[in-house]
Coordinates of C-alpha atoms and ligand atoms in Angstrom, one line a residue:
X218 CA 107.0 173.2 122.3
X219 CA 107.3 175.2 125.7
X220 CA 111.1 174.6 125.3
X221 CA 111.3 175.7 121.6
X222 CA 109.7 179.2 122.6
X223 CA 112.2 179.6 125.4
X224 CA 115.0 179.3 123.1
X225 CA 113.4 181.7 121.0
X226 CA 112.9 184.5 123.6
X227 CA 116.0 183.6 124.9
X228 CA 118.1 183.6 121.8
X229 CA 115.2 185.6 119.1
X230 CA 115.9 189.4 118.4
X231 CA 112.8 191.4 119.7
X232 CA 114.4 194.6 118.4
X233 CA 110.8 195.7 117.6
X234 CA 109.6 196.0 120.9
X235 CA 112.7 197.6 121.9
X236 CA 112.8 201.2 123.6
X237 CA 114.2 203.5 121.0
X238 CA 118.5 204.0 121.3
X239 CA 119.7 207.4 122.7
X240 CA 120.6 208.5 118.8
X241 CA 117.2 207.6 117.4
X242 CA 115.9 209.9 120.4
X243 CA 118.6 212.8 119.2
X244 CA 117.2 212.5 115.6
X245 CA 113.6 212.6 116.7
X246 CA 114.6 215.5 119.2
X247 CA 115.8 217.1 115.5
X248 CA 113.1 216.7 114.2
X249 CA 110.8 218.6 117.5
X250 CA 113.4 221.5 117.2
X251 CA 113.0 222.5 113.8
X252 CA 109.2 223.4 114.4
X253 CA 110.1 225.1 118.1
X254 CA 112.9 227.7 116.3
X255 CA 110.2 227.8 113.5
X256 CA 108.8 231.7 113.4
X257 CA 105.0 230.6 113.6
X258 CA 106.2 229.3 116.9
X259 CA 109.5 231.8 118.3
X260 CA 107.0 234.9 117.5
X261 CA 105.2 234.4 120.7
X262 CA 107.5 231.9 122.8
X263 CA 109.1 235.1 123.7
X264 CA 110.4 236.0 127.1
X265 CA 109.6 237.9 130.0
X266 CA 109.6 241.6 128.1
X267 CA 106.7 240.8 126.6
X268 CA 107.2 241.9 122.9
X269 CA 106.0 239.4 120.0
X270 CA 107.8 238.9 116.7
X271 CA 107.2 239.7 113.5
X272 CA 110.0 237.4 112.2
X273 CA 108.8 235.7 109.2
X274 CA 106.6 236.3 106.1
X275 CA 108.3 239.7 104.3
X276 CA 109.8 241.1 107.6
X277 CA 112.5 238.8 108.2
X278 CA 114.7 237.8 110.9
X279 CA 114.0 240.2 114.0
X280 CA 111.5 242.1 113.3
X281 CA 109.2 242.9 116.4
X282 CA 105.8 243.2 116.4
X283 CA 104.4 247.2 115.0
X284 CA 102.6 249.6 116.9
X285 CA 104.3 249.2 120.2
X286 CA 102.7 246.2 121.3
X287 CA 103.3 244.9 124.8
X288 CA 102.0 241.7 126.3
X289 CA 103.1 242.7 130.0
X290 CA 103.0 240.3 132.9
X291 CA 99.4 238.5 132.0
X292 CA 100.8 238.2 128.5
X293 CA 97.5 239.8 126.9
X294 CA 98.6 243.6 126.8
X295 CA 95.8 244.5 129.8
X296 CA 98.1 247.1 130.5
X297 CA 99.0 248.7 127.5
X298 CA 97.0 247.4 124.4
X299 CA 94.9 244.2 124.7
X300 CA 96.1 241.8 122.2
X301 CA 92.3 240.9 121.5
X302 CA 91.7 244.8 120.0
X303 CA 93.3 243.3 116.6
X304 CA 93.4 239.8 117.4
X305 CA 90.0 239.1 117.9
X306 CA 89.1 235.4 119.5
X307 CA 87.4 234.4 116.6
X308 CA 88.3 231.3 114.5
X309 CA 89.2 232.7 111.1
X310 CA 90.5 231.8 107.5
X311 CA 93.2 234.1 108.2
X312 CA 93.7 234.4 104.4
X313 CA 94.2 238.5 103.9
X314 CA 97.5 239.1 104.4
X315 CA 99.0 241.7 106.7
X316 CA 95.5 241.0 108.7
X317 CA 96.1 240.1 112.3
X318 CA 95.7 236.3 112.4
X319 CA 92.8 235.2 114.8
X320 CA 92.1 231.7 116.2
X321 CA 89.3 230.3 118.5
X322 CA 91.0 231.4 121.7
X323 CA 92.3 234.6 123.5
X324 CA 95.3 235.3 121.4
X325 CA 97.5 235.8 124.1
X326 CA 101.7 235.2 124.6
X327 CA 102.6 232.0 127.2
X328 CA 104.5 232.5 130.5
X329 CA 108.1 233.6 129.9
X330 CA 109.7 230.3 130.8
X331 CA 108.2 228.4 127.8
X332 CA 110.0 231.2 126.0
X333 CA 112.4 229.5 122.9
X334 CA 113.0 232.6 120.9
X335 CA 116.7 232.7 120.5
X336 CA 117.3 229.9 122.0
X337 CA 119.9 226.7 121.5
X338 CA 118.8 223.3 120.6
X339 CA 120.1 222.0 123.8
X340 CA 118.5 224.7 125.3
X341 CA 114.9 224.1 124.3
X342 CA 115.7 220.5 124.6
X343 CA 116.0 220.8 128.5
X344 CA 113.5 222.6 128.5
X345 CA 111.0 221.0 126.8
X346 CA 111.4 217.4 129.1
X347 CA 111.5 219.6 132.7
X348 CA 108.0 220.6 133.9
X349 CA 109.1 223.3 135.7
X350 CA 109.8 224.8 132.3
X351 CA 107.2 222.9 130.2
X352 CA 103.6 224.4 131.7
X353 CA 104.0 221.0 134.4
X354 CA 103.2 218.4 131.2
X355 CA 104.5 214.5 131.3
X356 CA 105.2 214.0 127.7
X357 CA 101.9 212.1 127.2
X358 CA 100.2 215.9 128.2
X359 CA 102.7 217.7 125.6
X360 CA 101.7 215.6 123.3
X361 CA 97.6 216.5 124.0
X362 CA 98.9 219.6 123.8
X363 CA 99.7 220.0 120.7
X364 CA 96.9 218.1 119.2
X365 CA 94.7 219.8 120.7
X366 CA 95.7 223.4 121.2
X367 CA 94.7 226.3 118.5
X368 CA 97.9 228.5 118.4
X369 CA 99.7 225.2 117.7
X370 CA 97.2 223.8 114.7
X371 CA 97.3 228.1 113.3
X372 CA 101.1 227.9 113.4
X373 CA 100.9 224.4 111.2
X374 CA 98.3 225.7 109.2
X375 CA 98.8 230.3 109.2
X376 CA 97.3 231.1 105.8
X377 CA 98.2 234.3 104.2
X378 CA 101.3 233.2 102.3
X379 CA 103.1 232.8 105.8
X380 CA 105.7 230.2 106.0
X381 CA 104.6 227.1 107.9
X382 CA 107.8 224.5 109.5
X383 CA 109.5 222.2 108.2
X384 CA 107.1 219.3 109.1
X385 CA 103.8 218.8 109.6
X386 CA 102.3 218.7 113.4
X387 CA 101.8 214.6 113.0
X388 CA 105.0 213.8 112.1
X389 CA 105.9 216.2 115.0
X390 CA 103.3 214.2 117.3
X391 CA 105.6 211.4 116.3
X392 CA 108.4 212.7 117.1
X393 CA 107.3 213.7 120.3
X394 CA 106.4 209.8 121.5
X395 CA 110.1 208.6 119.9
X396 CA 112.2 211.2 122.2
X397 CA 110.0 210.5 125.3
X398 CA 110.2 206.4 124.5
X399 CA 114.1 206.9 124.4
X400 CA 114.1 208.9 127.7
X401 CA 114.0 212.5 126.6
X402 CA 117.6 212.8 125.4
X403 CA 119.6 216.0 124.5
X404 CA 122.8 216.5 123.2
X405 CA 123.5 218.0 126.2
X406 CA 124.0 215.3 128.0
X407 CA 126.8 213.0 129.8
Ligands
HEC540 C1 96.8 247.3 116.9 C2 96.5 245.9 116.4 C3 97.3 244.8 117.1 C4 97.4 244.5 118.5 C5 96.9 245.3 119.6 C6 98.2 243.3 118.6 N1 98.5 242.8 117.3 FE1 99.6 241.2 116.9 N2 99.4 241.5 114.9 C7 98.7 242.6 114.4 C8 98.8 242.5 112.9 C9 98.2 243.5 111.9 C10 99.6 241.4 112.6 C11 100.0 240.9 111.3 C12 101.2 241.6 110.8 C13 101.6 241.1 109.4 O1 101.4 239.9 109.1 O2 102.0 242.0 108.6 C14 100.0 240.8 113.9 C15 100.8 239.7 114.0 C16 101.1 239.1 115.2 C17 102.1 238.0 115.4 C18 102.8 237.4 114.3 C19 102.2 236.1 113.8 C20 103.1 235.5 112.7 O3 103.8 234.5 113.1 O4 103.1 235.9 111.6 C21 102.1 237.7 116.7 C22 103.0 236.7 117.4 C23 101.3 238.7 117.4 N3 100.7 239.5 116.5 C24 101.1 238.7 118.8 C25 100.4 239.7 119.4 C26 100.2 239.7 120.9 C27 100.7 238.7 121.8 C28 99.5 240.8 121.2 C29 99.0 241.4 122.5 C30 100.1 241.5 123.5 C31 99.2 241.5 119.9 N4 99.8 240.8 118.9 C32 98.5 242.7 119.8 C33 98.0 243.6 115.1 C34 98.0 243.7 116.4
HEC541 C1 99.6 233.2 119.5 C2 100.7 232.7 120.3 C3 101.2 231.3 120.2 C4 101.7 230.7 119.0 C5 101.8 231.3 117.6 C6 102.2 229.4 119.5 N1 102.0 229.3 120.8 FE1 102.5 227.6 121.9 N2 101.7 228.4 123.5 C7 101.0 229.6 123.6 C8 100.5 229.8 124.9 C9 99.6 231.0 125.4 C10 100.8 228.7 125.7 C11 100.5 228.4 127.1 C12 99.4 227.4 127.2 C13 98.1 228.0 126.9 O1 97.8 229.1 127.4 O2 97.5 227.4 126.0 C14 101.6 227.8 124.7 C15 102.1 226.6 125.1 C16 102.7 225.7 124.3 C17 103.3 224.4 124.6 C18 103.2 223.8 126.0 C19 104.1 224.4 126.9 C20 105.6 224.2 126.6 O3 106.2 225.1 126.1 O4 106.1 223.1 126.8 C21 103.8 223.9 123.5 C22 104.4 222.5 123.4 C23 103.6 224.8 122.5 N3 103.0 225.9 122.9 C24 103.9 224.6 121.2 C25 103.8 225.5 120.1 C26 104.2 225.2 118.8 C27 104.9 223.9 118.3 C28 103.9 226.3 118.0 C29 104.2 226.6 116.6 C30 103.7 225.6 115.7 C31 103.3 227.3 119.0 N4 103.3 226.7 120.2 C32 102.9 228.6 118.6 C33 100.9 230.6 122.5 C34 101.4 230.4 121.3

């Protein structure tokens, strides 16, 4: 008996504990960048000058945000405009259209360096698996974050006729756990 389940772990396929190959971490990775260039998310992962997108819903493609509005460097417009004069921290249905959207949190941009607007695949990419450039998360934290965090579940779930990405924030969750398993590839890579 003992010997018969050596020669199975010796000579048996236990592909299904396997870590994930580098490709099936590429795909998954795919998969993650399709939401993070998705405009729910790009409109405020902006960088350091401060200025949130419009891009989406009838503006299209590069359209900033109306009326001058400028996050500065605490990203909540103290300086100029607070973002929390339209955008009030108030969980909402968020179903007129052209209405500010509001969530159960400061609406607020984050730091410049999680900025992806514009951005290449491969950029994000390195970005997303270095902490320095990632709000200092392991990959178990990112994925807590976006469980968990209200701008992420608004931008899965905007109302108002607003386009929403291409998959939904499980499968994303997903995704998440297959590129970390397979070591956080990008096609960047050696
Ligand atoms: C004077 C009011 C006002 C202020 C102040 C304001 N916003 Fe807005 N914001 C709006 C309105 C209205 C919309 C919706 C525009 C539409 O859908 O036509 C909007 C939409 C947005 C969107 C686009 C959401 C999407 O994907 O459709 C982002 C991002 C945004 N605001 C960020 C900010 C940030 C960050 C601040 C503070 C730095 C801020 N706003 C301050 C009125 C305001
Ligand atoms: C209203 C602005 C806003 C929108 C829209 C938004 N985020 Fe964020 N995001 C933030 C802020 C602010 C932070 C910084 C952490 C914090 O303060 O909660 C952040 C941080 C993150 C982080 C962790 C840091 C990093 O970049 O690695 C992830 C991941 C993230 N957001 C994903 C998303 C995804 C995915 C979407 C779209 C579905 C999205 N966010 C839409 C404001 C936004």
């Amino acid at each position: 008996m003992r010997g018969l389940v050596l020669a199975v772990l010796i000579a048996g396929p236990v592909t299904a504990q396997d870590a994930p190959t580098k490709a099936q971490g590429l795909a998954a990775w795919d998969d993650i960048y399709a939401v993070t260039s998705h405009p729910r998310c790009t409109n405020c992962h902006v960088g350091a000058g401060g200025i949130p997108m419009w891009n989406g819903l009838t503006y299209g493609a590069d359209a900033v945000h109306g009326m001058r509005v400028q996050a500065g460097e605490n990203r909540v417009g103290a300086e100029t405009m607070p973002c929390r004069t339209c955008h009030i921290g108030v969980a909402s249905a968020n179903a007129i259209p052209h209405a500010p959207p509001m969530i159960d949190d400061a609406w607020r941009l984050p730091p410049p360096e999680l900025a992806w607007l514009d951005k290449s695949s491969e950029d994000i990419c390195e970005q997303l698996r270095d902490p320095e450039t990632n709000d200092g998360f392991t990959m178990d934290e990112l994925a807590t974050h976006l469980e968990t965090s209200a701008f992420v579940a608004w931008g899965f779930d905007p109302g108002a006729g607003r386009s929403v990405p291409p998959i939904g924030l499980d499968e994303m969750v997903v995704a998440l756990n297959l590129w970390a398993a397979a070591g956080t590839p990008c096609a960047s890579d050696p």
